[in-house]
Amino acid sequence: MDEHTERTREQWDRMSAGYDRGAGAERWIIGDTRARLCGQARGRTLEVAVGTGRNLAFYPDDVELTAVDLSPGMLSKARAEAARLGRRVGLGEGDAQNLPFPDGSFDTVVCTLALCSIPDQAAGLAEMYRVLRPGGGLLIVDHIEYTRAPVRWIERRRGRRRAAGPRRRPMDVAVEQGFVVDRHDRLALGFFDRVAAHRPE
């Protein structure tokens, strides 16, 4: 794990205890997006960056669910949520930039509001592509790099301090990694992308 990824892990561990306090504001901003995306999952499904398990209630009952997170603190919360729901899910530590699964292991990959925290977005999406079977689906939602000054300048200055560069639109990075976009919605005045895509056959 490189230094930036280790710092990211430590940051999310610190945030895990109070992370769910923002759930109400999130619903106001992106509505039922978690339920919409997770409801489309099919077959063997991987959730990347499961966090505290906010998505677990929304998957179809017949989905065979595996979920990873970089943060042990977040995983502890997700385990408690899975137990509360009676949801069977394989939970484990995992770096989105180096997923611990063979090629073509999953029918669906889900990632909600986490790409912005992955130090190298392109590496993360390349790994999601790799672990999907040909024809498998990608379901993501995340906020985009701000397009208006002065926030745009702040974002780009922050990006220059990171090895991977500024955050970019998740959909654009997904397309560069080989995904084909099936549906794209702009949410919250265009600040969030909700994307359903697939790995070509």
PDB file of C-alpha atoms in Angstrom:
ATOM      1  CA  MET A   1       0.000   0.000   0.000  1.00  0.00           C
ATOM      2  CA  ASP A   2       1.537   3.332  -0.998  1.00  0.00           C
ATOM      3  CA  GLU A   3       1.721   6.329   1.329  1.00  0.00           C
ATOM      4  CA  HIS A   4      -1.287   8.130  -0.148  1.00  0.00           C
ATOM      5  CA  THR A   5      -3.460   5.026   0.073  1.00  0.00           C
ATOM      6  CA  GLU A   6      -2.372   4.488   3.687  1.00  0.00           C
ATOM      7  CA  ARG A   7      -3.318   8.083   4.530  1.00  0.00           C
ATOM      8  CA  THR A   8      -6.693   7.561   2.871  1.00  0.00           C
ATOM      9  CA  ARG A   9      -7.244   4.451   4.973  1.00  0.00           C
ATOM     10  CA  GLU A  10      -6.396   6.303   8.184  1.00  0.00           C
ATOM     11  CA  GLN A  11      -8.713   9.177   7.241  1.00  0.00           C
ATOM     12  CA  TRP A  12     -11.690   6.848   6.698  1.00  0.00           C
ATOM     13  CA  ASP A  13     -10.949   4.980   9.913  1.00  0.00           C
ATOM     14  CA  ARG A  14     -11.177   8.281  11.792  1.00  0.00           C
ATOM     15  CA  MET A  15     -14.420   9.200  10.013  1.00  0.00           C
ATOM     16  CA  SER A  16     -16.135   5.834  10.443  1.00  0.00           C
ATOM     17  CA  ALA A  17     -17.623   6.490  13.896  1.00  0.00           C
ATOM     18  CA  GLY A  18     -19.652   9.513  12.786  1.00  0.00           C
ATOM     19  CA  TYR A  19     -19.988   8.864   9.066  1.00  0.00           C
ATOM     20  CA  ASP A  20     -23.695   7.997   9.078  1.00  0.00           C
ATOM     21  CA  ARG A  21     -24.670  11.341  10.589  1.00  0.00           C
ATOM     22  CA  GLY A  22     -24.608  12.702   7.033  1.00  0.00           C
ATOM     23  CA  ALA A  23     -27.134  10.187   5.686  1.00  0.00           C
ATOM     24  CA  GLY A  24     -30.077  12.603   5.802  1.00  0.00           C
ATOM     25  CA  ALA A  25     -28.267  15.304   3.845  1.00  0.00           C
ATOM     26  CA  GLU A  26     -27.112  12.737   1.311  1.00  0.00           C
ATOM     27  CA  ARG A  27     -30.690  11.555   0.664  1.00  0.00           C
ATOM     28  CA  TRP A  28     -31.760  15.156   0.145  1.00  0.00           C
ATOM     29  CA  ILE A  29     -29.025  15.600  -2.487  1.00  0.00           C
ATOM     30  CA  ILE A  30     -29.149  12.319  -4.432  1.00  0.00           C
ATOM     31  CA  GLY A  31     -32.535  10.923  -3.415  1.00  0.00           C
ATOM     32  CA  ASP A  32     -33.074   7.197  -3.927  1.00  0.00           C
ATOM     33  CA  THR A  33     -29.941   6.705  -6.028  1.00  0.00           C
ATOM     34  CA  ARG A  34     -28.492   3.975  -3.798  1.00  0.00           C
ATOM     35  CA  ALA A  35     -31.696   1.941  -4.062  1.00  0.00           C
ATOM     36  CA  ARG A  36     -31.942   2.507  -7.826  1.00  0.00           C
ATOM     37  CA  LEU A  37     -28.402   1.372  -8.520  1.00  0.00           C
ATOM     38  CA  CYS A  38     -28.252  -1.575  -6.126  1.00  0.00           C
ATOM     39  CA  GLY A  39     -31.630  -2.794  -7.316  1.00  0.00           C
ATOM     40  CA  GLN A  40     -30.052  -3.373 -10.758  1.00  0.00           C
ATOM     41  CA  ALA A  41     -27.351  -5.721  -9.406  1.00  0.00           C
ATOM     42  CA  ARG A  42     -27.490  -9.284 -10.691  1.00  0.00           C
ATOM     43  CA  GLY A  43     -25.683 -12.526  -9.908  1.00  0.00           C
ATOM     44  CA  ARG A  44     -22.286 -12.439  -8.249  1.00  0.00           C
ATOM     45  CA  THR A  45     -21.959  -8.820  -7.129  1.00  0.00           C
ATOM     46  CA  LEU A  46     -18.994  -6.919  -5.723  1.00  0.00           C
ATOM     47  CA  GLU A  47     -19.442  -3.656  -3.852  1.00  0.00           C
ATOM     48  CA  VAL A  48     -16.213  -1.648  -3.822  1.00  0.00           C
ATOM     49  CA  ALA A  49     -15.829   0.632  -0.792  1.00  0.00           C
ATOM     50  CA  VAL A  50     -18.864  -0.658   1.110  1.00  0.00           C
ATOM     51  CA  GLY A  51     -18.361   1.916   3.872  1.00  0.00           C
ATOM     52  CA  THR A  52     -20.794   1.499   6.744  1.00  0.00           C
ATOM     53  CA  GLY A  53     -23.104  -0.699   4.670  1.00  0.00           C
ATOM     54  CA  ARG A  54     -25.667   1.886   3.566  1.00  0.00           C
ATOM     55  CA  ASN A  55     -26.354  -0.074   0.380  1.00  0.00           C
ATOM     56  CA  LEU A  56     -26.876  -3.495   1.934  1.00  0.00           C
ATOM     57  CA  ALA A  57     -30.642  -3.129   2.345  1.00  0.00           C
ATOM     58  CA  PHE A  58     -31.143  -2.372  -1.354  1.00  0.00           C
ATOM     59  CA  TYR A  59     -29.735  -5.447  -3.106  1.00  0.00           C
ATOM     60  CA  PRO A  60     -32.110  -8.080  -4.507  1.00  0.00           C
ATOM     61  CA  ASP A  61     -32.360 -11.149  -2.267  1.00  0.00           C
ATOM     62  CA  ASP A  62     -30.920 -13.469  -4.916  1.00  0.00           C
ATOM     63  CA  VAL A  63     -27.686 -11.492  -5.353  1.00  0.00           C
ATOM     64  CA  GLU A  64     -24.539 -13.271  -4.134  1.00  0.00           C
ATOM     65  CA  LEU A  65     -22.867 -10.294  -2.472  1.00  0.00           C
ATOM     66  CA  THR A  66     -19.202  -9.639  -1.708  1.00  0.00           C
ATOM     67  CA  ALA A  67     -18.031  -6.266  -0.406  1.00  0.00           C
ATOM     68  CA  VAL A  68     -14.657  -4.714   0.375  1.00  0.00           C
ATOM     69  CA  ASP A  69     -13.430  -1.566   2.028  1.00  0.00           C
ATOM     70  CA  LEU A  70     -10.007  -0.101   2.683  1.00  0.00           C
ATOM     71  CA  SER A  71     -10.949   0.914   6.240  1.00  0.00           C
ATOM     72  CA  PRO A  72     -11.296  -1.613   9.086  1.00  0.00           C
ATOM     73  CA  GLY A  73     -13.427   0.927  10.948  1.00  0.00           C
ATOM     74  CA  MET A  74     -15.899   1.154   8.077  1.00  0.00           C
ATOM     75  CA  LEU A  75     -15.983  -2.630   7.742  1.00  0.00           C
ATOM     76  CA  SER A  76     -16.854  -2.998  11.404  1.00  0.00           C
ATOM     77  CA  LYS A  77     -19.901  -0.787  10.852  1.00  0.00           C
ATOM     78  CA  ALA A  78     -20.845  -2.701   7.699  1.00  0.00           C
ATOM     79  CA  ARG A  79     -20.691  -6.028   9.553  1.00  0.00           C
ATOM     80  CA  ALA A  80     -23.041  -4.668  12.207  1.00  0.00           C
ATOM     81  CA  GLU A  81     -25.444  -3.433   9.524  1.00  0.00           C
ATOM     82  CA  ALA A  82     -25.378  -6.791   7.715  1.00  0.00           C
ATOM     83  CA  ALA A  83     -26.181  -8.555  10.991  1.00  0.00           C
ATOM     84  CA  ARG A  84     -29.025  -6.120  11.702  1.00  0.00           C
ATOM     85  CA  LEU A  85     -30.515  -6.783   8.265  1.00  0.00           C
ATOM     86  CA  GLY A  86     -29.882 -10.520   8.333  1.00  0.00           C
ATOM     87  CA  ARG A  87     -28.031 -10.051   5.045  1.00  0.00           C
ATOM     88  CA  ARG A  88     -25.490 -12.660   3.945  1.00  0.00           C
ATOM     89  CA  VAL A  89     -22.447 -10.860   2.544  1.00  0.00           C
ATOM     90  CA  GLY A  90     -18.763 -11.679   2.328  1.00  0.00           C
ATOM     91  CA  LEU A  91     -16.989  -8.672   3.845  1.00  0.00           C
ATOM     92  CA  GLY A  92     -13.245  -8.074   3.782  1.00  0.00           C
ATOM     93  CA  GLU A  93     -10.488  -5.504   3.556  1.00  0.00           C
ATOM     94  CA  GLY A  94      -9.522  -4.553   0.038  1.00  0.00           C
ATOM     95  CA  ASP A  95      -7.869  -1.759  -1.925  1.00  0.00           C
ATOM     96  CA  ALA A  96      -9.943  -0.675  -4.935  1.00  0.00           C
ATOM     97  CA  GLN A  97      -6.695  -0.125  -6.855  1.00  0.00           C
ATOM     98  CA  ASN A  98      -5.634  -3.751  -6.341  1.00  0.00           C
ATOM     99  CA  LEU A  99      -8.724  -5.910  -5.824  1.00  0.00           C
ATOM    100  CA  PRO A 100      -8.032  -9.365  -4.342  1.00  0.00           C
ATOM    101  CA  PHE A 101     -10.087 -11.320  -6.883  1.00  0.00           C
ATOM    102  CA  PRO A 102      -9.346 -13.235 -10.105  1.00  0.00           C
ATOM    103  CA  ASP A 103     -10.250 -11.837 -13.510  1.00  0.00           C
ATOM    104  CA  GLY A 104     -13.920 -12.142 -14.449  1.00  0.00           C
ATOM    105  CA  SER A 105     -15.116 -13.039 -10.939  1.00  0.00           C
ATOM    106  CA  PHE A 106     -18.311 -10.947 -10.873  1.00  0.00           C
ATOM    107  CA  ASP A 107     -21.469 -10.240 -12.847  1.00  0.00           C
ATOM    108  CA  THR A 108     -21.939  -6.766 -11.317  1.00  0.00           C
ATOM    109  CA  VAL A 109     -19.678  -4.211  -9.628  1.00  0.00           C
ATOM    110  CA  VAL A 110     -21.167  -1.373  -7.555  1.00  0.00           C
ATOM    111  CA  CYS A 111     -19.351   1.703  -6.239  1.00  0.00           C
ATOM    112  CA  THR A 112     -21.291   4.570  -4.641  1.00  0.00           C
ATOM    113  CA  LEU A 113     -19.772   7.893  -3.568  1.00  0.00           C
ATOM    114  CA  ALA A 114     -16.299   6.380  -3.215  1.00  0.00           C
ATOM    115  CA  LEU A 115     -14.437   6.954  -6.472  1.00  0.00           C
ATOM    116  CA  CYS A 116     -13.658  10.474  -5.324  1.00  0.00           C
ATOM    117  CA  SER A 117     -11.650   8.999  -2.434  1.00  0.00           C
ATOM    118  CA  ILE A 118      -9.653   6.450  -4.417  1.00  0.00           C
ATOM    119  CA  PRO A 119      -6.177   7.958  -4.890  1.00  0.00           C
ATOM    120  CA  ASP A 120      -5.949   6.722  -8.486  1.00  0.00           C
ATOM    121  CA  GLN A 121      -9.422   6.673 -10.069  1.00  0.00           C
ATOM    122  CA  ALA A 122      -8.188   5.142 -13.309  1.00  0.00           C
ATOM    123  CA  ALA A 123      -6.519   2.259 -11.480  1.00  0.00           C
ATOM    124  CA  GLY A 124      -9.688   1.657  -9.462  1.00  0.00           C
ATOM    125  CA  LEU A 125     -11.915   1.541 -12.535  1.00  0.00           C
ATOM    126  CA  ALA A 126      -9.393  -0.630 -14.384  1.00  0.00           C
ATOM    127  CA  GLU A 127      -9.609  -3.123 -11.516  1.00  0.00           C
ATOM    128  CA  MET A 128     -13.411  -3.053 -11.600  1.00  0.00           C
ATOM    129  CA  TYR A 129     -13.214  -3.788 -15.324  1.00  0.00           C
ATOM    130  CA  ARG A 130     -10.775  -6.650 -14.721  1.00  0.00           C
ATOM    131  CA  VAL A 131     -12.877  -8.447 -12.094  1.00  0.00           C
ATOM    132  CA  LEU A 132     -16.076  -8.184 -14.163  1.00  0.00           C
ATOM    133  CA  ARG A 133     -16.905 -10.973 -16.584  1.00  0.00           C
ATOM    134  CA  PRO A 134     -17.379  -9.862 -20.205  1.00  0.00           C
ATOM    135  CA  GLY A 135     -20.894  -8.436 -20.405  1.00  0.00           C
ATOM    136  CA  GLY A 136     -20.941  -7.698 -16.672  1.00  0.00           C
ATOM    137  CA  GLY A 137     -22.406  -4.456 -15.327  1.00  0.00           C
ATOM    138  CA  LEU A 138     -20.861  -1.460 -13.571  1.00  0.00           C
ATOM    139  CA  LEU A 139     -23.117   0.732 -11.381  1.00  0.00           C
ATOM    140  CA  ILE A 140     -21.604   3.936  -9.985  1.00  0.00           C
ATOM    141  CA  VAL A 141     -22.550   7.315  -8.590  1.00  0.00           C
ATOM    142  CA  ASP A 142     -20.119  10.022  -7.571  1.00  0.00           C
ATOM    143  CA  HIS A 143     -19.595  13.736  -7.649  1.00  0.00           C
ATOM    144  CA  ILE A 144     -17.546  15.247 -10.434  1.00  0.00           C
ATOM    145  CA  GLU A 145     -14.690  17.710 -10.571  1.00  0.00           C
ATOM    146  CA  TYR A 146     -16.283  21.115 -10.100  1.00  0.00           C
ATOM    147  CA  THR A 147     -16.516  23.024 -13.347  1.00  0.00           C
ATOM    148  CA  ARG A 148     -16.961  26.611 -12.155  1.00  0.00           C
ATOM    149  CA  ALA A 149     -14.406  28.991 -10.690  1.00  0.00           C
ATOM    150  CA  PRO A 150     -13.268  29.441  -7.966  1.00  0.00           C
ATOM    151  CA  VAL A 151     -14.029  25.879  -6.800  1.00  0.00           C
ATOM    152  CA  ARG A 152     -12.510  24.502 -10.010  1.00  0.00           C
ATOM    153  CA  TRP A 153      -9.176  26.176  -9.177  1.00  0.00           C
ATOM    154  CA  ILE A 154      -9.194  24.779  -5.641  1.00  0.00           C
ATOM    155  CA  GLU A 155      -9.905  21.281  -6.919  1.00  0.00           C
ATOM    156  CA  ARG A 156      -7.099  21.453  -9.456  1.00  0.00           C
ATOM    157  CA  ARG A 157      -4.606  22.769  -6.901  1.00  0.00           C
ATOM    158  CA  ARG A 158      -5.504  19.872  -4.610  1.00  0.00           C
ATOM    159  CA  GLY A 159      -5.146  17.495  -7.527  1.00  0.00           C
ATOM    160  CA  ARG A 160      -1.635  18.683  -8.353  1.00  0.00           C
ATOM    161  CA  ARG A 161      -0.559  17.644  -4.849  1.00  0.00           C
ATOM    162  CA  ARG A 162      -1.660  14.068  -5.583  1.00  0.00           C
ATOM    163  CA  ALA A 163       0.250  11.569  -7.647  1.00  0.00           C
ATOM    164  CA  ALA A 164      -2.840  10.651  -9.658  1.00  0.00           C
ATOM    165  CA  GLY A 165      -3.766  14.209 -10.620  1.00  0.00           C
ATOM    166  CA  PRO A 166      -7.096  16.041 -10.299  1.00  0.00           C
ATOM    167  CA  ARG A 167     -10.378  14.174  -9.893  1.00  0.00           C
ATOM    168  CA  ARG A 168     -12.190  13.734 -13.167  1.00  0.00           C
ATOM    169  CA  ARG A 169     -15.696  12.818 -14.223  1.00  0.00           C
ATOM    170  CA  PRO A 170     -16.263   9.177 -13.241  1.00  0.00           C
ATOM    171  CA  MET A 171     -18.034   8.443 -16.523  1.00  0.00           C
ATOM    172  CA  ASP A 172     -15.116   9.741 -18.592  1.00  0.00           C
ATOM    173  CA  VAL A 173     -12.608   7.634 -16.674  1.00  0.00           C
ATOM    174  CA  ALA A 174     -14.848   4.555 -16.971  1.00  0.00           C
ATOM    175  CA  VAL A 175     -15.066   4.980 -20.759  1.00  0.00           C
ATOM    176  CA  GLU A 176     -11.280   5.336 -20.971  1.00  0.00           C
ATOM    177  CA  GLN A 177     -10.933   2.015 -19.141  1.00  0.00           C
ATOM    178  CA  GLY A 178     -13.104   0.290 -21.748  1.00  0.00           C
ATOM    179  CA  PHE A 179     -16.623   0.430 -20.283  1.00  0.00           C
ATOM    180  CA  VAL A 180     -19.627   1.083 -22.501  1.00  0.00           C
ATOM    181  CA  VAL A 181     -22.148   3.466 -20.930  1.00  0.00           C
ATOM    182  CA  ASP A 182     -25.761   2.269 -21.005  1.00  0.00           C
ATOM    183  CA  ARG A 183     -27.314   5.097 -19.002  1.00  0.00           C
ATOM    184  CA  HIS A 184     -26.037   8.358 -17.556  1.00  0.00           C
ATOM    185  CA  ASP A 185     -27.947  10.752 -15.311  1.00  0.00           C
ATOM    186  CA  ARG A 186     -26.799  14.106 -13.952  1.00  0.00           C
ATOM    187  CA  LEU A 187     -27.945  14.756 -10.378  1.00  0.00           C
ATOM    188  CA  ALA A 188     -27.919  17.737  -8.009  1.00  0.00           C
ATOM    189  CA  LEU A 189     -27.498  20.475 -10.624  1.00  0.00           C
ATOM    190  CA  GLY A 190     -24.978  18.381 -12.500  1.00  0.00           C
ATOM    191  CA  PHE A 191     -22.546  17.873  -9.620  1.00  0.00           C
ATOM    192  CA  PHE A 192     -23.115  14.092  -9.494  1.00  0.00           C
ATOM    193  CA  ASP A 193     -22.931  11.436 -12.200  1.00  0.00           C
ATOM    194  CA  ARG A 194     -25.039   8.273 -11.926  1.00  0.00           C
ATOM    195  CA  VAL A 195     -23.852   5.703 -14.450  1.00  0.00           C
ATOM    196  CA  ALA A 196     -24.874   2.223 -15.543  1.00  0.00           C
ATOM    197  CA  ALA A 197     -22.280   0.691 -17.866  1.00  0.00           C
ATOM    198  CA  HIS A 198     -20.958  -2.696 -18.901  1.00  0.00           C
ATOM    199  CA  ARG A 199     -17.780  -4.464 -19.911  1.00  0.00           C
ATOM    200  CA  PRO A 200     -18.120  -5.428 -23.572  1.00  0.00           C
ATOM    201  CA  GLU A 201     -18.480  -9.095 -24.484  1.00  0.00           C
TER     202      GLU A 201
END
